[in-house]
Coordinates of C-alpha atoms in Angstrom, one line a residue:
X1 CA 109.3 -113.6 44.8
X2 CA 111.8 -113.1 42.0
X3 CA 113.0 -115.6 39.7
X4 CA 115.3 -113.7 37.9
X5 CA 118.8 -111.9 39.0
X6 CA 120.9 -109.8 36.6
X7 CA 123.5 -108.8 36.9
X8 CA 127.3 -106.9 36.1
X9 CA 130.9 -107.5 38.1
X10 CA 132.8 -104.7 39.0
X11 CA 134.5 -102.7 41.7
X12 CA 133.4 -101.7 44.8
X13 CA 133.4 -97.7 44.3
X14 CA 132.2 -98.9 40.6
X15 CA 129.3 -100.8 42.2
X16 CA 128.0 -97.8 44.0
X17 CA 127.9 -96.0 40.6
X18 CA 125.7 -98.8 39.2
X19 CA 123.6 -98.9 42.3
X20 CA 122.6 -95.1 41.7
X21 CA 122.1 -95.7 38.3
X22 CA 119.9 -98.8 39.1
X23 CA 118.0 -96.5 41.9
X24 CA 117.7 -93.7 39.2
X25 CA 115.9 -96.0 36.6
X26 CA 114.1 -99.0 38.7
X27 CA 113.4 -98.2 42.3
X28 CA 110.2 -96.0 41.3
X29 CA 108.7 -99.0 40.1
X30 CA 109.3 -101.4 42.9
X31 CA 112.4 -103.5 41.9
X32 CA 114.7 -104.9 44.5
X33 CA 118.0 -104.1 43.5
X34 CA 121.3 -104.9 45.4
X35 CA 125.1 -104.6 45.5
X36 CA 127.4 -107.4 47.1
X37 CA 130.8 -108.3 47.7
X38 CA 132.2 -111.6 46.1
X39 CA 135.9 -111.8 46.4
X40 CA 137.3 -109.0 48.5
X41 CA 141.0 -109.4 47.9
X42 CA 140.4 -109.2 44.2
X43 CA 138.5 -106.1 44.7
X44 CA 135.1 -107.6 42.9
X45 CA 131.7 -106.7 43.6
X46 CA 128.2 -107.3 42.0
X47 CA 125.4 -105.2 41.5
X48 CA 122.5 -106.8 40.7
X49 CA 118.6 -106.4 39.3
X50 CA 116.1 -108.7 40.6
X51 CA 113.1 -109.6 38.0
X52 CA 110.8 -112.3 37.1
X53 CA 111.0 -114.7 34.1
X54 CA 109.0 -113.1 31.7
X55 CA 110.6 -110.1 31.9
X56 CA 114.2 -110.7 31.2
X57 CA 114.1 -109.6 27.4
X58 CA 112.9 -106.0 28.0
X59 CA 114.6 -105.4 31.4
X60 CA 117.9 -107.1 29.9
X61 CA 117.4 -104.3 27.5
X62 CA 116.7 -102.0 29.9
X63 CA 119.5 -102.2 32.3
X64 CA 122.0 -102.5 29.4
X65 CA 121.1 -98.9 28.6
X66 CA 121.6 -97.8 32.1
X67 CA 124.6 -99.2 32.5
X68 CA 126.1 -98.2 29.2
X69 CA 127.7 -94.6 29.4
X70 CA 129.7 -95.7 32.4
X71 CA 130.2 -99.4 31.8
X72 CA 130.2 -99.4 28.0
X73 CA 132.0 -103.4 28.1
X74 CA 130.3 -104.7 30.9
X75 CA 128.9 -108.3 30.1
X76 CA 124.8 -108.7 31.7
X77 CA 125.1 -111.7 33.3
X78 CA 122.0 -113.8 34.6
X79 CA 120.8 -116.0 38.1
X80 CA 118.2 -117.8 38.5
X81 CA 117.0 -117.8 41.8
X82 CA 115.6 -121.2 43.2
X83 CA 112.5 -121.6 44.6
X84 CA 113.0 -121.2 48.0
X85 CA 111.4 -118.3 50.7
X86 CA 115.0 -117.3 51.7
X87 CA 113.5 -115.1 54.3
X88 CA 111.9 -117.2 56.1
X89 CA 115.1 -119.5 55.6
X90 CA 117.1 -117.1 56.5
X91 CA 115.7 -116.1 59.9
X92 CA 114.9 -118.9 60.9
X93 CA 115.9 -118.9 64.9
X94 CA 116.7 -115.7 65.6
X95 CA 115.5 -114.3 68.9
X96 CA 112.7 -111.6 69.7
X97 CA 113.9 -108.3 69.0
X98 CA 112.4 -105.3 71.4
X99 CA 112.2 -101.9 70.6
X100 CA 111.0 -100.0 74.3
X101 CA 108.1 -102.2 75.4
X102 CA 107.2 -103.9 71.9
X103 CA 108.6 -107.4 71.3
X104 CA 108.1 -108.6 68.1
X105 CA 108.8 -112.4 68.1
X106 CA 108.4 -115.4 66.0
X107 CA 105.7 -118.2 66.5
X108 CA 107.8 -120.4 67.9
X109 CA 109.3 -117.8 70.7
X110 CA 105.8 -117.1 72.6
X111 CA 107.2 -118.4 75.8
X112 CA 109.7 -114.9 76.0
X113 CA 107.1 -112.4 76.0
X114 CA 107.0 -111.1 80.0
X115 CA 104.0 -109.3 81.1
X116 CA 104.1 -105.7 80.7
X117 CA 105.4 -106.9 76.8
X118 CA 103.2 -105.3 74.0
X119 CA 103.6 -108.4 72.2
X120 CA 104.0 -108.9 68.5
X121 CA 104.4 -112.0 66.5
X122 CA 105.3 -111.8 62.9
X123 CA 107.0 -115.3 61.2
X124 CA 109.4 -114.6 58.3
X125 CA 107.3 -114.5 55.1
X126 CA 106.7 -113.1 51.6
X127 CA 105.9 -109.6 53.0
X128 CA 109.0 -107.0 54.7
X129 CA 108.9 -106.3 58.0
X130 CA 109.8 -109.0 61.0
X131 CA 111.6 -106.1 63.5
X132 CA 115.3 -107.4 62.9
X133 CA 116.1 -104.6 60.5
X134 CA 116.9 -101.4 62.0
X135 CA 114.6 -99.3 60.0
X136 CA 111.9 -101.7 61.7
X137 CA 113.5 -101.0 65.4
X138 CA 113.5 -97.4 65.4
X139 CA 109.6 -97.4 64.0
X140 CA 108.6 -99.1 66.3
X141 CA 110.7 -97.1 68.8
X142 CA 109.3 -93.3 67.8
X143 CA 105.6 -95.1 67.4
X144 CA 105.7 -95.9 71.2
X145 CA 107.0 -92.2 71.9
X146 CA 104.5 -90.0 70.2
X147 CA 101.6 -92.4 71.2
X148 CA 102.4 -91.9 74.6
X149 CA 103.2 -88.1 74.6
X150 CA 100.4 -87.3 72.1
X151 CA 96.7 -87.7 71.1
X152 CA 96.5 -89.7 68.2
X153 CA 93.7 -90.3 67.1
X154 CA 93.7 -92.5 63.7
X155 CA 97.5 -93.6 62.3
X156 CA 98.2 -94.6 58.6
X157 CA 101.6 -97.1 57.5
X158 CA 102.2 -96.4 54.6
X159 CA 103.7 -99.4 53.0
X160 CA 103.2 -101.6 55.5
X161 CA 104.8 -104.8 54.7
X162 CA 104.1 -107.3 57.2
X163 CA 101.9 -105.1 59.0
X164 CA 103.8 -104.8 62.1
X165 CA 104.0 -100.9 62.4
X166 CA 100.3 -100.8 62.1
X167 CA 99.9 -103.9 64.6
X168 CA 101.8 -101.7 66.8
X169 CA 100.4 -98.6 67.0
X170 CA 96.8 -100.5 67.0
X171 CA 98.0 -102.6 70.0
X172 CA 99.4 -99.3 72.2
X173 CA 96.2 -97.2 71.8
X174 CA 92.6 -98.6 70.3
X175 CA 92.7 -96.1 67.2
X176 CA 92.0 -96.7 63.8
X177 CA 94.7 -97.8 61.5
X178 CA 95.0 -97.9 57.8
X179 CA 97.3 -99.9 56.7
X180 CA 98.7 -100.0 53.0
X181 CA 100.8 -101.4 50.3
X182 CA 101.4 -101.4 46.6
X183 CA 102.2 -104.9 47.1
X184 CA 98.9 -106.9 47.1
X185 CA 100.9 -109.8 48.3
X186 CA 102.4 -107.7 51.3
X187 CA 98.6 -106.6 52.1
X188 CA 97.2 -110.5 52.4
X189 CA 100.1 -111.1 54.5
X190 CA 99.4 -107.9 56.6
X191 CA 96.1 -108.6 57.4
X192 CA 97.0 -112.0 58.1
X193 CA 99.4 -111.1 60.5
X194 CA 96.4 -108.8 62.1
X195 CA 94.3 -111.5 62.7
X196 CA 97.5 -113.8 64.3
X197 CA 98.0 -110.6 66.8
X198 CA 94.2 -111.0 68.0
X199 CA 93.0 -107.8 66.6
X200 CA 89.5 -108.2 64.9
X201 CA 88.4 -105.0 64.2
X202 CA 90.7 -101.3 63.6
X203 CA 92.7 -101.9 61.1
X204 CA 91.9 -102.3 57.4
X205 CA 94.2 -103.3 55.0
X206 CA 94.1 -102.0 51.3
X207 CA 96.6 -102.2 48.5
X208 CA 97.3 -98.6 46.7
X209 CA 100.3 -97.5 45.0
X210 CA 101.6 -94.0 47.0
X211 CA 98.5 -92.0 47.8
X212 CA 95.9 -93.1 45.0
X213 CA 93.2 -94.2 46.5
X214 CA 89.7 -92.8 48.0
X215 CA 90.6 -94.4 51.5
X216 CA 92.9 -92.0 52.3
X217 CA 90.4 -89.3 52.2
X218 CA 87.9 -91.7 53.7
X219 CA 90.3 -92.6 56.6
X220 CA 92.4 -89.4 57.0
X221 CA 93.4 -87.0 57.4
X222 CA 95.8 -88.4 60.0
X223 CA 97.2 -87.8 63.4
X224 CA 100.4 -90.2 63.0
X225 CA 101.9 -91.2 60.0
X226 CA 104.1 -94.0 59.5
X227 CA 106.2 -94.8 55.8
X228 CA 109.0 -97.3 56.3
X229 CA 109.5 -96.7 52.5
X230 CA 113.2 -95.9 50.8
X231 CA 114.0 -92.3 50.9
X232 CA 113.2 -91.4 47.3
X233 CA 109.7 -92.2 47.3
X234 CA 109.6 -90.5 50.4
X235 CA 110.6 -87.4 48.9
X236 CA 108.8 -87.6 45.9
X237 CA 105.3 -88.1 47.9
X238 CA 106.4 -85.2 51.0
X239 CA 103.7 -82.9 49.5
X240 CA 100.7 -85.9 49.5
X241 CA 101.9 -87.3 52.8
X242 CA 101.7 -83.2 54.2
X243 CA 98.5 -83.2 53.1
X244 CA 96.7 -86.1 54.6
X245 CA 98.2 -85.1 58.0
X246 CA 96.0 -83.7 60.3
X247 CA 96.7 -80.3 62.7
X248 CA 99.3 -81.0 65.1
X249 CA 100.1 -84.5 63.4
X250 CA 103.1 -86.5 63.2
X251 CA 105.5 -87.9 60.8
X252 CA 107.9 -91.2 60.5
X253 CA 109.9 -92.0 58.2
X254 CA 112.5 -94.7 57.5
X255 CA 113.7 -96.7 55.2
X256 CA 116.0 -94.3 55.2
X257 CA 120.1 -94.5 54.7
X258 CA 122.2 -92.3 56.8
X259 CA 123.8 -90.5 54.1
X260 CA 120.2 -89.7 51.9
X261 CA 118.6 -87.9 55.4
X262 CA 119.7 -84.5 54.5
X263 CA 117.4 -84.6 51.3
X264 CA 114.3 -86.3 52.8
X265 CA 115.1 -83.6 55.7
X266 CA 114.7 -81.0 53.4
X267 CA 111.8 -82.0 51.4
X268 CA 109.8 -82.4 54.0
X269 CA 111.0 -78.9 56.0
X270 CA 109.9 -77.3 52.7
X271 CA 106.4 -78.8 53.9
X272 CA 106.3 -77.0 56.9
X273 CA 107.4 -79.7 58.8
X274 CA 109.6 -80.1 61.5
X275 CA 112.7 -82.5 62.6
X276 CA 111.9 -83.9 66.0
X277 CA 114.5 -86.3 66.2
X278 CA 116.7 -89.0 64.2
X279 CA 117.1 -92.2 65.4
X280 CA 120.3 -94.2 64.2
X281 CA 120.5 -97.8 63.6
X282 CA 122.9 -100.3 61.9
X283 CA 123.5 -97.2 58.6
X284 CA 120.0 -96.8 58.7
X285 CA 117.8 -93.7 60.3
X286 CA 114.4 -93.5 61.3
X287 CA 113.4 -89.7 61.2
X288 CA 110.2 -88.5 63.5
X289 CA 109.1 -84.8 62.5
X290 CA 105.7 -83.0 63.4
X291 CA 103.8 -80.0 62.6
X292 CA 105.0 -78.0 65.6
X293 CA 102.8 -74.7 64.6
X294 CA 99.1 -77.0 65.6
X295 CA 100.7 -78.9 68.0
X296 CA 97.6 -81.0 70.5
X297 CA 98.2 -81.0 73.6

């Protein structure tokens, strides 16, 4: 977790300049980075870079330069964030969420899962991924949809976070799942989470940044795959992803904001790939497309 947030006070249509600087320069290489509102009558927002200790000297220096042609007096201010898992903290009590027949639930809500419920229990941890976000929802949504209308034969998540997509797709249909993340602790969580859910055997867990790594040649190429990412690396990797997809294979993204769909749209079109259907939740979109020239019947 980070222990670190920096950070420079502006306006609200100023903060959205910062956050597309801030995507521009950091969100290739992993770091969370936010904007939030802190006084609205007063018109004053934050936008913020999140970073660990030993790191403040060089990104300090970092997102000064950023930040400089278009806030050239802005004072880098600093946070530091106490040690405390606010995600678990912070979703602590809330109820099962179900997306078609999946409920994903926390430990301590086994008694709501009815019988026909493809049940999935993920606590709040270190790792993304507990269904409440909407990007989570409508995965888990198209999964059940193409698993039921199509053969799938072997699934990959691509960032899998808590490991809940790939929980999912191995608990619909018995097929082989890989599961990654550049995140090694995402993957130990992940494959914890598999064995919580009862599932010994199908799905292997590996960390790997994007697609460098031999297991996606060992494992693919793939009938479904499934990257609840953030919409730039999704259209920086459109050509790798199209080419571990197998004949007739289909796509999910998400991660996605309703306004960026029109570019990861079109990278992937240029990929011979096509739009199946957008699902829309809370700003967010989840975006199913397929290969409809090889489709399986």
């Amino acid at each position: 977790m980070s222990d670190l947030r920096l950070f420079i006070t502006t306006t609200e249509i100023l903060s959205e300049v910062a956050m597309s600087l801030m995507t521009d320069a950091f969100e290739d290489e992993g770091y969370a980075i936010a904007t939030m509102e802190m006084d609205e009558k007063k018109d004053r927002w934050e936008a913020s870079l999140y970073i660990d200790f030993d790191e403040e000297t060089v990104m300090r220096e970092r997102f000064a330069d950023v930040v400089a042609e278009r806030f050239p007096d802005v004072v880098i201010e600093r946070e530091v964030i106490p040690d405390v898992d606010w995600i678990a903290k912070s979703l602590e009590g809330l109820s099962p969420v179900r997306a078609g027949r999946f409920l994903v639930h926390g430990s301590h809500d086994r008694d709501k899962v009815a019988l026909n419920d493809i049940a999935i229990e993920i606590d709040a941890g270190q790792a993304f991924g507990t269904g409440h976000h909407g990007t989570t929802a409508g995965c888990l949504e198209v999964i059940e949809t193409v698993m039921r209308s199509r053969k799938v034969r072997n699934a990959l998540d691509l960032g899998t976070g808590s490991g809940v997509l790939a929980i999912a797709a191995r608990k619909l249909k018995p097929v082989p799942v890989l599961a990654t993340d550049i995140d090694p602790v995402a993957t130990r969580v992940a494959a914890e989470n598999v064995k919580r859910n009862g599932i010994a055997t199908g799905i292997t867990t590996i960390t790997a940044p994007g697609f460098h790594s031999p297991a996606f040649d060992t494992h693919g190429p793939f009938d479904m795959i499934i990257a609840n990412i953030l919409a730039r690396p999704l259209i920086k990797m459109a050509p790798q992803l199209a080419n571990h997809l197998a004949p007739g294979g289909s796509v999910i993204l998400s991660g996605i904001l309703a306004s960026q769909r029109w570019k990861v749209l079109s990278a992937y079109n240029a990929q011979h790939l096509r739009h199946v259907r957008t699902i829309w939740r809370n700003g967010w979109v989840t975006i199913h497309l397929d290969r409809a020239c090889c489709r399986i019947p």
